[in-house]
């Protein structure tokens, strides 16, 4: 390990710790064995010496840049690095021209594009001819879902490799390497060591920067978990309100509610709120959930969700967030039914396919004599005048067979709804028999 991570004495104090500990070989990269191991896709590419264009998709501080550099070394390719944040068309042209010249001399180029999702669609299209003709092997790094951020044409020519956030074992290994580089143990108690890893939230670079800060500022003091926050700033959770993390967390909340897991639902709601999500956005999703996944199985669900909206608007944060938590618990523990959701979708499908069929004449109002003369309102049965309070008449168009869109489930209040529907159907059947003279 000393051979792998030793640095020259004259630049030991100048280069950041994270740079000094940058792995020099593929087998020294931590946390990505699923890609780089002998059976991993990148491991197999390295073994065969054939490297294709790639997208490295993963959280910050997981080794995307390092892996790209090491791949270039293993494939004996010149390494060119640009950032989509700071580069434009002119920079790309220079890189492509240099790659063409190298190719004429018999050497390939690995072009590493950091934050590749920051390039717009037309800029991404500019890579296509150079990837297709082999002028460059393109390796793009992104923290965003490539399905949404990378052009389909470019994405079809690249393989997507998903990097994992660093787990506990990987972070432990980075701490050990840092201590070996600095020649002493971190001045932390065991609980503070665990807190430090929690602060890093899977980001290896952030962890190493924190370690460097601790060595520079702690002196001879041994720091406990409570004191740790006075030395280090808590890392903000990875969460962009208009990007992938936003949709991942709201999906997790919705599916935890649907799965009737109140604890998981509370966790995902808390993750969103702690990360700075607009609480009313969370409430809007709860209102939607109450109709989509509960419906008439518990008619009070929608009222609980709307009460959370009213309470939050009245109290604000943080007090109003308790009502949001209460709504989450209510929805998670309520009986579930998507019968209303399915009924709405089915009705819309049929409505689109049946065009402009008129309602049957007997249920049309007849405010003029002409309308009465042509049959509007004729033989309409006023339901309240019937013994059962339900006439059983047909309310679908005359040229359309009766449809059933709504099928309640055998859960919650919809059990009672089933009984009502069966009663209505019985009356409707009796009315049909009378109409046919049976």
GROMACS .gro file of C-alpha atoms in nm:
model
  438
    1UNK     CA    1   0.000   0.000   0.000
    2UNK     CA    2   0.287   0.233   0.078
    3UNK     CA    3   0.415   0.184  -0.278
    4UNK     CA    4   0.075   0.256  -0.429
    5UNK     CA    5  -0.002   0.571  -0.236
    6UNK     CA    6   0.335   0.722  -0.144
    7UNK     CA    7   0.392   1.077  -0.267
    8UNK     CA    8   0.707   1.271  -0.331
    9UNK     CA    9   0.822   1.455  -0.019
   10UNK     CA   10   0.848   1.792  -0.189
   11UNK     CA   11   0.481   1.803  -0.294
   12UNK     CA   12   0.335   1.620   0.007
   13UNK     CA   13   0.218   1.943   0.164
   14UNK     CA   14   0.098   2.102  -0.160
   15UNK     CA   15  -0.129   1.842  -0.316
   16UNK     CA   16  -0.468   1.780  -0.150
   17UNK     CA   17  -0.507   1.447   0.027
   18UNK     CA   18  -0.775   1.332  -0.218
   19UNK     CA   19  -0.533   1.391  -0.507
   20UNK     CA   20  -0.244   1.216  -0.331
   21UNK     CA   21  -0.461   0.911  -0.270
   22UNK     CA   22  -0.598   0.891  -0.622
   23UNK     CA   23  -0.562   0.521  -0.720
   24UNK     CA   24  -0.279   0.441  -0.959
   25UNK     CA   25  -0.415   0.102  -1.067
   26UNK     CA   26  -0.758  -0.041  -1.138
   27UNK     CA   27  -0.737  -0.291  -0.851
   28UNK     CA   28  -0.684  -0.008  -0.601
   29UNK     CA   29  -1.018   0.160  -0.684
   30UNK     CA   30  -1.259   0.108  -0.395
   31UNK     CA   31  -1.631   0.045  -0.399
   32UNK     CA   32  -1.682  -0.044  -0.766
   33UNK     CA   33  -1.597  -0.414  -0.782
   34UNK     CA   34  -1.924  -0.486  -0.963
   35UNK     CA   35  -1.777  -0.297  -1.262
   36UNK     CA   36  -1.402  -0.341  -1.226
   37UNK     CA   37  -1.375  -0.694  -1.091
   38UNK     CA   38  -1.278  -0.984  -1.323
   39UNK     CA   39  -1.645  -1.061  -1.391
   40UNK     CA   40  -1.751  -0.696  -1.420
   41UNK     CA   41  -1.811  -0.532  -1.760
   42UNK     CA   42  -1.514  -0.295  -1.729
   43UNK     CA   43  -1.296  -0.573  -1.591
   44UNK     CA   44  -1.370  -0.782  -1.899
   45UNK     CA   45  -1.297  -0.487  -2.130
   46UNK     CA   46  -0.962  -0.436  -1.961
   47UNK     CA   47  -0.880  -0.806  -1.990
   48UNK     CA   48  -0.954  -0.811  -2.364
   49UNK     CA   49  -0.795  -0.474  -2.432
   50UNK     CA   50  -1.108  -0.355  -2.615
   51UNK     CA   51  -1.264  -0.043  -2.472
   52UNK     CA   52  -1.597   0.094  -2.599
   53UNK     CA   53  -1.749   0.438  -2.542
   54UNK     CA   54  -1.909   0.465  -2.199
   55UNK     CA   55  -2.130   0.669  -1.971
   56UNK     CA   56  -2.019   0.654  -1.607
   57UNK     CA   57  -2.331   0.735  -1.407
   58UNK     CA   58  -2.307   0.775  -1.032
   59UNK     CA   59  -2.309   1.010  -0.732
   60UNK     CA   60  -2.027   1.260  -0.672
   61UNK     CA   61  -1.703   1.130  -0.525
   62UNK     CA   62  -1.736   0.771  -0.646
   63UNK     CA   63  -1.435   0.761  -0.880
   64UNK     CA   64  -1.567   0.848  -1.225
   65UNK     CA   65  -1.268   1.063  -1.327
   66UNK     CA   66  -1.019   0.820  -1.176
   67UNK     CA   67  -1.170   0.522  -1.357
   68UNK     CA   68  -1.162   0.710  -1.689
   69UNK     CA   69  -0.790   0.790  -1.645
   70UNK     CA   70  -0.705   0.432  -1.555
   71UNK     CA   71  -0.902   0.295  -1.851
   72UNK     CA   72  -0.700   0.518  -2.082
   73UNK     CA   73  -0.377   0.385  -1.930
   74UNK     CA   74  -0.482   0.023  -1.966
   75UNK     CA   75  -0.591   0.073  -2.328
   76UNK     CA   76  -0.279   0.279  -2.410
   77UNK     CA   77  -0.492   0.576  -2.518
   78UNK     CA   78  -0.406   0.942  -2.489
   79UNK     CA   79  -0.622   1.097  -2.216
   80UNK     CA   80  -0.809   1.420  -2.292
   81UNK     CA   81  -1.035   1.571  -2.029
   82UNK     CA   82  -1.289   1.850  -2.067
   83UNK     CA   83  -1.577   1.973  -1.855
   84UNK     CA   84  -1.912   2.044  -2.014
   85UNK     CA   85  -1.952   2.333  -1.770
   86UNK     CA   86  -1.647   2.524  -1.895
   87UNK     CA   87  -1.609   2.401  -2.255
   88UNK     CA   88  -1.777   2.503  -2.577
   89UNK     CA   89  -1.773   2.415  -2.946
   90UNK     CA   90  -1.428   2.569  -3.004
   91UNK     CA   91  -1.276   2.354  -2.727
   92UNK     CA   92  -1.431   2.041  -2.873
   93UNK     CA   93  -1.297   2.120  -3.221
   94UNK     CA   94  -0.944   2.146  -3.081
   95UNK     CA   95  -0.980   1.813  -2.904
   96UNK     CA   96  -1.113   1.641  -3.215
   97UNK     CA   97  -0.836   1.783  -3.436
   98UNK     CA   98  -0.571   1.664  -3.190
   99UNK     CA   99  -0.734   1.321  -3.180
  100UNK     CA  100  -0.730   1.304  -3.561
  101UNK     CA  101  -0.358   1.379  -3.566
  102UNK     CA  102  -0.287   1.110  -3.305
  103UNK     CA  103  -0.492   0.861  -3.502
  104UNK     CA  104  -0.278   0.929  -3.810
  105UNK     CA  105   0.024   0.845  -3.594
  106UNK     CA  106  -0.140   0.520  -3.485
  107UNK     CA  107  -0.257   0.615  -3.136
  108UNK     CA  108  -0.613   0.648  -3.012
  109UNK     CA  109  -0.766   0.904  -2.775
  110UNK     CA  110  -0.994   0.860  -2.476
  111UNK     CA  111  -1.199   1.178  -2.440
  112UNK     CA  112  -1.337   1.215  -2.090
  113UNK     CA  113  -1.626   1.463  -2.064
  114UNK     CA  114  -1.714   1.552  -1.707
  115UNK     CA  115  -2.077   1.654  -1.644
  116UNK     CA  116  -2.164   1.548  -2.000
  117UNK     CA  117  -2.534   1.605  -1.931
  118UNK     CA  118  -2.460   1.980  -1.922
  119UNK     CA  119  -2.404   1.983  -2.298
  120UNK     CA  120  -2.724   2.062  -2.488
  121UNK     CA  121  -2.874   1.828  -2.747
  122UNK     CA  122  -2.702   1.979  -3.048
  123UNK     CA  123  -2.363   1.979  -2.872
  124UNK     CA  124  -2.411   1.612  -2.784
  125UNK     CA  125  -2.493   1.540  -3.149
  126UNK     CA  126  -2.150   1.684  -3.237
  127UNK     CA  127  -1.983   1.380  -3.077
  128UNK     CA  128  -2.158   1.130  -3.303
  129UNK     CA  129  -1.931   1.125  -3.611
  130UNK     CA  130  -1.613   1.110  -3.401
  131UNK     CA  131  -1.747   0.824  -3.190
  132UNK     CA  132  -1.873   0.635  -3.494
  133UNK     CA  133  -1.549   0.658  -3.693
  134UNK     CA  134  -1.332   0.578  -3.390
  135UNK     CA  135  -1.151   0.913  -3.372
  136UNK     CA  136  -1.224   0.915  -2.997
  137UNK     CA  137  -1.339   0.668  -2.739
  138UNK     CA  138  -1.587   0.880  -2.549
  139UNK     CA  139  -1.628   0.840  -2.173
  140UNK     CA  140  -1.886   1.071  -2.022
  141UNK     CA  141  -1.945   1.123  -1.651
  142UNK     CA  142  -2.281   1.226  -1.514
  143UNK     CA  143  -2.469   1.238  -1.187
  144UNK     CA  144  -2.801   1.250  -1.374
  145UNK     CA  145  -3.005   0.973  -1.530
  146UNK     CA  146  -2.866   0.928  -1.885
  147UNK     CA  147  -3.208   0.819  -2.010
  148UNK     CA  148  -3.331   1.174  -1.957
  149UNK     CA  149  -3.015   1.380  -2.010
  150UNK     CA  150  -2.826   1.216  -2.298
  151UNK     CA  151  -2.941   1.220  -2.661
  152UNK     CA  152  -3.091   0.890  -2.770
  153UNK     CA  153  -2.863   0.875  -3.075
  154UNK     CA  154  -2.551   0.922  -2.864
  155UNK     CA  155  -2.674   0.696  -2.585
  156UNK     CA  156  -2.733   0.412  -2.832
  157UNK     CA  157  -2.361   0.416  -2.918
  158UNK     CA  158  -2.243   0.401  -2.557
  159UNK     CA  159  -2.266   0.158  -2.268
  160UNK     CA  160  -2.397   0.291  -1.938
  161UNK     CA  161  -2.201   0.188  -1.628
  162UNK     CA  162  -2.370   0.260  -1.294
  163UNK     CA  163  -2.130   0.346  -1.011
  164UNK     CA  164  -2.235   0.280  -0.651
  165UNK     CA  165  -2.217   0.533  -0.372
  166UNK     CA  166  -1.939   0.429  -0.135
  167UNK     CA  167  -2.063   0.195   0.134
  168UNK     CA  168  -1.929   0.157   0.485
  169UNK     CA  169  -1.648  -0.081   0.386
  170UNK     CA  170  -1.526   0.145   0.106
  171UNK     CA  171  -1.524   0.450   0.334
  172UNK     CA  172  -1.334   0.254   0.599
  173UNK     CA  173  -1.072   0.164   0.339
  174UNK     CA  174  -1.033   0.531   0.240
  175UNK     CA  175  -0.983   0.627   0.606
  176UNK     CA  176  -0.716   0.357   0.644
  177UNK     CA  177  -0.536   0.484   0.335
  178UNK     CA  178  -0.552   0.842   0.459
  179UNK     CA  179  -0.406   0.741   0.796
  180UNK     CA  180  -0.128   0.549   0.619
  181UNK     CA  181  -0.048   0.850   0.400
  182UNK     CA  182  -0.038   1.089   0.696
  183UNK     CA  183   0.136   0.846   0.928
  184UNK     CA  184  -0.105   0.874   1.219
  185UNK     CA  185  -0.452   0.777   1.329
  186UNK     CA  186  -0.751   1.006   1.290
  187UNK     CA  187  -0.809   1.201   1.614
  188UNK     CA  188  -1.161   1.062   1.650
  189UNK     CA  189  -1.346   0.844   1.896
  190UNK     CA  190  -1.518   0.537   1.753
  191UNK     CA  191  -1.859   0.707   1.752
  192UNK     CA  192  -1.712   1.014   1.582
  193UNK     CA  193  -1.554   0.791   1.319
  194UNK     CA  194  -1.897   0.649   1.242
  195UNK     CA  195  -2.045   1.001   1.233
  196UNK     CA  196  -1.776   1.109   0.988
  197UNK     CA  197  -1.873   0.830   0.749
  198UNK     CA  198  -2.239   0.923   0.784
  199UNK     CA  199  -2.151   1.285   0.702
  200UNK     CA  200  -1.973   1.174   0.385
  201UNK     CA  201  -2.297   1.015   0.258
  202UNK     CA  202  -2.111   0.786   0.017
  203UNK     CA  203  -1.884   1.060  -0.127
  204UNK     CA  204  -1.519   0.949  -0.104
  205UNK     CA  205  -1.375   1.285  -0.207
  206UNK     CA  206  -1.582   1.467   0.058
  207UNK     CA  207  -1.462   1.217   0.319
  208UNK     CA  208  -1.094   1.271   0.235
  209UNK     CA  209  -1.136   1.649   0.238
  210UNK     CA  210  -1.295   1.623   0.584
  211UNK     CA  211  -1.009   1.405   0.705
  212UNK     CA  212  -0.757   1.661   0.583
  213UNK     CA  213  -0.944   1.938   0.763
  214UNK     CA  214  -0.948   1.736   1.085
  215UNK     CA  215  -0.574   1.671   1.074
  216UNK     CA  216  -0.510   2.041   1.007
  217UNK     CA  217  -0.734   2.177   1.285
  218UNK     CA  218  -0.777   1.920   1.563
  219UNK     CA  219  -0.426   1.936   1.706
  220UNK     CA  220  -0.383   1.686   1.989
  221UNK     CA  221  -0.753   1.677   2.077
  222UNK     CA  222  -0.950   1.353   2.037
  223UNK     CA  223  -1.287   1.453   1.897
  224UNK     CA  224  -1.615   1.286   1.990
  225UNK     CA  225  -1.928   1.278   1.772
  226UNK     CA  226  -2.083   1.581   1.939
  227UNK     CA  227  -1.772   1.795   1.884
  228UNK     CA  228  -1.727   1.675   1.525
  229UNK     CA  229  -1.984   1.918   1.386
  230UNK     CA  230  -1.785   2.212   1.525
  231UNK     CA  231  -1.493   2.111   1.302
  232UNK     CA  232  -1.684   2.002   0.992
  233UNK     CA  233  -1.984   2.125   0.798
  234UNK     CA  234  -2.259   1.868   0.750
  235UNK     CA  235  -2.273   1.755   0.388
  236UNK     CA  236  -2.599   1.852   0.221
  237UNK     CA  237  -2.795   1.552   0.090
  238UNK     CA  238  -2.775   1.490  -0.284
  239UNK     CA  239  -3.107   1.625  -0.404
  240UNK     CA  240  -3.187   1.846  -0.702
  241UNK     CA  241  -3.551   1.944  -0.693
  242UNK     CA  242  -3.585   1.941  -1.071
  243UNK     CA  243  -3.374   1.634  -1.146
  244UNK     CA  244  -3.342   1.261  -1.092
  245UNK     CA  245  -3.312   1.259  -0.711
  246UNK     CA  246  -3.640   1.447  -0.684
  247UNK     CA  247  -3.831   1.188  -0.886
  248UNK     CA  248  -3.657   0.894  -0.721
  249UNK     CA  249  -3.759   1.005  -0.373
  250UNK     CA  250  -4.118   1.091  -0.459
  251UNK     CA  251  -4.145   0.751  -0.629
  252UNK     CA  252  -4.009   0.585  -0.315
  253UNK     CA  253  -4.263   0.774  -0.101
  254UNK     CA  254  -4.555   0.683  -0.327
  255UNK     CA  255  -4.464   0.315  -0.345
  256UNK     CA  256  -4.404   0.293   0.032
  257UNK     CA  257  -4.752   0.437   0.088
  258UNK     CA  258  -4.900   0.194  -0.164
  259UNK     CA  259  -4.720  -0.091   0.012
  260UNK     CA  260  -4.876   0.013   0.348
  261UNK     CA  261  -4.535   0.073   0.511
  262UNK     CA  262  -4.577   0.381   0.733
  263UNK     CA  263  -4.217   0.380   0.858
  264UNK     CA  264  -4.062   0.372   0.511
  265UNK     CA  265  -4.311   0.634   0.391
  266UNK     CA  266  -4.218   0.864   0.681
  267UNK     CA  267  -3.849   0.817   0.601
  268UNK     CA  268  -3.884   0.915   0.234
  269UNK     CA  269  -4.106   1.211   0.319
  270UNK     CA  270  -3.849   1.324   0.576
  271UNK     CA  271  -3.566   1.281   0.326
  272UNK     CA  272  -3.742   1.517   0.087
  273UNK     CA  273  -3.824   1.776   0.351
  274UNK     CA  274  -3.475   1.770   0.507
  275UNK     CA  275  -3.326   1.819   0.160
  276UNK     CA  276  -3.529   2.136   0.108
  277UNK     CA  277  -3.823   2.014  -0.097
  278UNK     CA  278  -4.129   2.240  -0.096
  279UNK     CA  279  -4.361   2.079   0.164
  280UNK     CA  280  -4.663   2.167  -0.046
  281UNK     CA  281  -4.520   1.960  -0.332
  282UNK     CA  282  -4.514   1.660  -0.097
  283UNK     CA  283  -4.873   1.736   0.008
  284UNK     CA  284  -4.987   1.758  -0.355
  285UNK     CA  285  -4.850   1.408  -0.409
  286UNK     CA  286  -5.034   1.287  -0.097
  287UNK     CA  287  -5.362   1.430  -0.228
  288UNK     CA  288  -5.306   1.252  -0.558
  289UNK     CA  289  -5.221   0.928  -0.376
  290UNK     CA  290  -5.541   0.947  -0.170
  291UNK     CA  291  -5.746   0.929  -0.490
  292UNK     CA  292  -5.524   0.703  -0.697
  293UNK     CA  293  -5.444   0.431  -0.444
  294UNK     CA  294  -5.712   0.456  -0.174
  295UNK     CA  295  -6.021   0.614  -0.329
  296UNK     CA  296  -6.347   0.493  -0.181
  297UNK     CA  297  -6.178   0.221   0.022
  298UNK     CA  298  -6.142   0.504   0.275
  299UNK     CA  299  -6.322   0.826   0.174
  300UNK     CA  300  -6.158   1.009   0.466
  301UNK     CA  301  -5.812   0.974   0.309
  302UNK     CA  302  -5.858   1.268   0.074
  303UNK     CA  303  -5.975   1.483   0.367
  304UNK     CA  304  -5.666   1.395   0.570
  305UNK     CA  305  -5.443   1.493   0.278
  306UNK     CA  306  -5.627   1.822   0.224
  307UNK     CA  307  -5.618   1.890   0.600
  308UNK     CA  308  -5.239   1.859   0.580
  309UNK     CA  309  -5.239   2.127   0.308
  310UNK     CA  310  -5.455   2.362   0.516
  311UNK     CA  311  -5.254   2.305   0.834
  312UNK     CA  312  -4.922   2.361   0.659
  313UNK     CA  313  -5.043   2.680   0.491
  314UNK     CA  314  -5.168   2.802   0.830
  315UNK     CA  315  -4.866   2.704   1.042
  316UNK     CA  316  -4.573   2.692   0.798
  317UNK     CA  317  -4.248   2.511   0.877
  318UNK     CA  318  -4.156   2.335   1.095
  319UNK     CA  319  -4.486   2.314   1.289
  320UNK     CA  320  -4.701   2.238   0.985
  321UNK     CA  321  -4.481   1.947   0.885
  322UNK     CA  322  -4.627   1.742   1.169
  323UNK     CA  323  -4.965   1.743   0.993
  324UNK     CA  324  -4.789   1.622   0.677
  325UNK     CA  325  -4.642   1.335   0.878
  326UNK     CA  326  -4.988   1.257   1.018
  327UNK     CA  327  -5.130   1.245   0.664
  328UNK     CA  328  -4.847   1.014   0.556
  329UNK     CA  329  -4.928   0.778   0.843
  330UNK     CA  330  -5.300   0.783   0.769
  331UNK     CA  331  -5.253   0.711   0.399
  332UNK     CA  332  -4.997   0.436   0.460
  333UNK     CA  333  -5.227   0.254   0.705
  334UNK     CA  334  -5.553   0.306   0.513
  335UNK     CA  335  -5.710   0.021   0.310
  336UNK     CA  336  -5.596   0.044  -0.053
  337UNK     CA  337  -5.793   0.042  -0.375
  338UNK     CA  338  -5.710   0.172  -0.720
  339UNK     CA  339  -6.064   0.100  -0.844
  340UNK     CA  340  -6.145   0.470  -0.888
  341UNK     CA  341  -5.817   0.525  -1.076
  342UNK     CA  342  -5.884   0.229  -1.307
  343UNK     CA  343  -6.244   0.338  -1.359
  344UNK     CA  344  -6.137   0.688  -1.465
  345UNK     CA  345  -5.883   0.550  -1.714
  346UNK     CA  346  -6.131   0.301  -1.858
  347UNK     CA  347  -6.403   0.565  -1.897
  348UNK     CA  348  -6.163   0.797  -2.080
  349UNK     CA  349  -6.055   0.521  -2.317
  350UNK     CA  350  -6.417   0.445  -2.409
  351UNK     CA  351  -6.507   0.815  -2.433
  352UNK     CA  352  -6.227   0.866  -2.687
  353UNK     CA  353  -6.341   0.568  -2.895
  354UNK     CA  354  -6.715   0.641  -2.907
  355UNK     CA  355  -6.707   0.988  -3.059
  356UNK     CA  356  -7.010   1.215  -3.012
  357UNK     CA  357  -7.289   0.977  -2.916
  358UNK     CA  358  -7.591   1.161  -2.781
  359UNK     CA  359  -7.735   1.087  -2.437
  360UNK     CA  360  -8.063   0.895  -2.450
  361UNK     CA  361  -8.356   1.131  -2.506
  362UNK     CA  362  -8.535   1.047  -2.180
  363UNK     CA  363  -8.257   1.202  -1.968
  364UNK     CA  364  -8.236   1.527  -2.169
  365UNK     CA  365  -8.401   1.840  -2.035
  366UNK     CA  366  -8.674   1.988  -2.256
  367UNK     CA  367  -8.696   2.363  -2.186
  368UNK     CA  368  -8.871   2.435  -2.523
  369UNK     CA  369  -9.181   2.287  -2.688
  370UNK     CA  370  -8.977   2.176  -2.988
  371UNK     CA  371  -8.753   1.970  -2.765
  372UNK     CA  372  -9.056   1.811  -2.601
  373UNK     CA  373  -9.205   1.736  -2.944
  374UNK     CA  374  -8.894   1.544  -3.053
  375UNK     CA  375  -8.892   1.334  -2.740
  376UNK     CA  376  -8.656   1.510  -2.498
  377UNK     CA  377  -8.746   1.405  -2.144
  378UNK     CA  378  -9.017   1.161  -2.252
  379UNK     CA  379  -9.070   0.870  -2.009
  380UNK     CA  380  -8.801   0.994  -1.773
  381UNK     CA  381  -8.847   0.828  -1.434
  382UNK     CA  382  -8.776   1.063  -1.140
  383UNK     CA  383  -8.572   0.837  -0.911
  384UNK     CA  384  -8.699   0.991  -0.587
  385UNK     CA  385  -9.055   0.899  -0.681
  386UNK     CA  386  -8.970   0.530  -0.699
  387UNK     CA  387  -9.006   0.299  -0.400
  388UNK     CA  388  -8.636   0.208  -0.399
  389UNK     CA  389  -8.512   0.559  -0.478
  390UNK     CA  390  -8.350   0.415  -0.791
  391UNK     CA  391  -8.539   0.383  -1.120
  392UNK     CA  392  -8.297   0.146  -1.295
  393UNK     CA  393  -8.330   0.333  -1.623
  394UNK     CA  394  -8.053   0.331  -1.886
  395UNK     CA  395  -7.825   0.635  -1.885
  396UNK     CA  396  -7.583   0.529  -2.158
  397UNK     CA  397  -7.633   0.633  -2.523
  398UNK     CA  398  -7.896   0.427  -2.706
  399UNK     CA  399  -7.637   0.299  -2.955
  400UNK     CA  400  -7.389   0.193  -2.690
  401UNK     CA  401  -7.389  -0.121  -2.483
  402UNK     CA  402  -7.381  -0.077  -2.108
  403UNK     CA  403  -7.025  -0.050  -1.969
  404UNK     CA  404  -6.875  -0.130  -1.631
  405UNK     CA  405  -6.577   0.090  -1.545
  406UNK     CA  406  -6.583   0.079  -1.167
  407UNK     CA  407  -6.521  -0.247  -0.983
  408UNK     CA  408  -6.471  -0.186  -0.608
  409UNK     CA  409  -6.240  -0.410  -0.411
  410UNK     CA  410  -6.324  -0.621  -0.107
  411UNK     CA  411  -6.145  -0.382   0.130
  412UNK     CA  412  -6.247  -0.096   0.356
  413UNK     CA  413  -6.552   0.112   0.272
  414UNK     CA  414  -6.562  -0.033  -0.080
  415UNK     CA  415  -6.709  -0.350   0.070
  416UNK     CA  416  -7.019  -0.140   0.142
  417UNK     CA  417  -7.003   0.012  -0.206
  418UNK     CA  418  -7.010  -0.340  -0.353
  419UNK     CA  419  -7.337  -0.410  -0.172
  420UNK     CA  420  -7.487  -0.088  -0.305
  421UNK     CA  421  -7.383  -0.163  -0.661
  422UNK     CA  422  -7.528  -0.513  -0.637
  423UNK     CA  423  -7.858  -0.361  -0.516
  424UNK     CA  424  -7.861  -0.107  -0.799
  425UNK     CA  425  -7.787  -0.381  -1.052
  426UNK     CA  426  -8.074  -0.591  -0.919
  427UNK     CA  427  -8.314  -0.299  -0.966
  428UNK     CA  428  -8.170  -0.229  -1.309
  429UNK     CA  429  -8.225  -0.592  -1.407
  430UNK     CA  430  -8.586  -0.577  -1.290
  431UNK     CA  431  -8.640  -0.260  -1.495
  432UNK     CA  432  -8.492  -0.432  -1.803
  433UNK     CA  433  -8.728  -0.727  -1.753
  434UNK     CA  434  -9.027  -0.495  -1.736
  435UNK     CA  435  -8.919  -0.314  -2.055
  436UNK     CA  436  -8.903  -0.644  -2.242
  437UNK     CA  437  -9.224  -0.777  -2.094
  438UNK     CA  438  -9.055  -1.081  -1.927
   0.00000   0.00000   0.00000
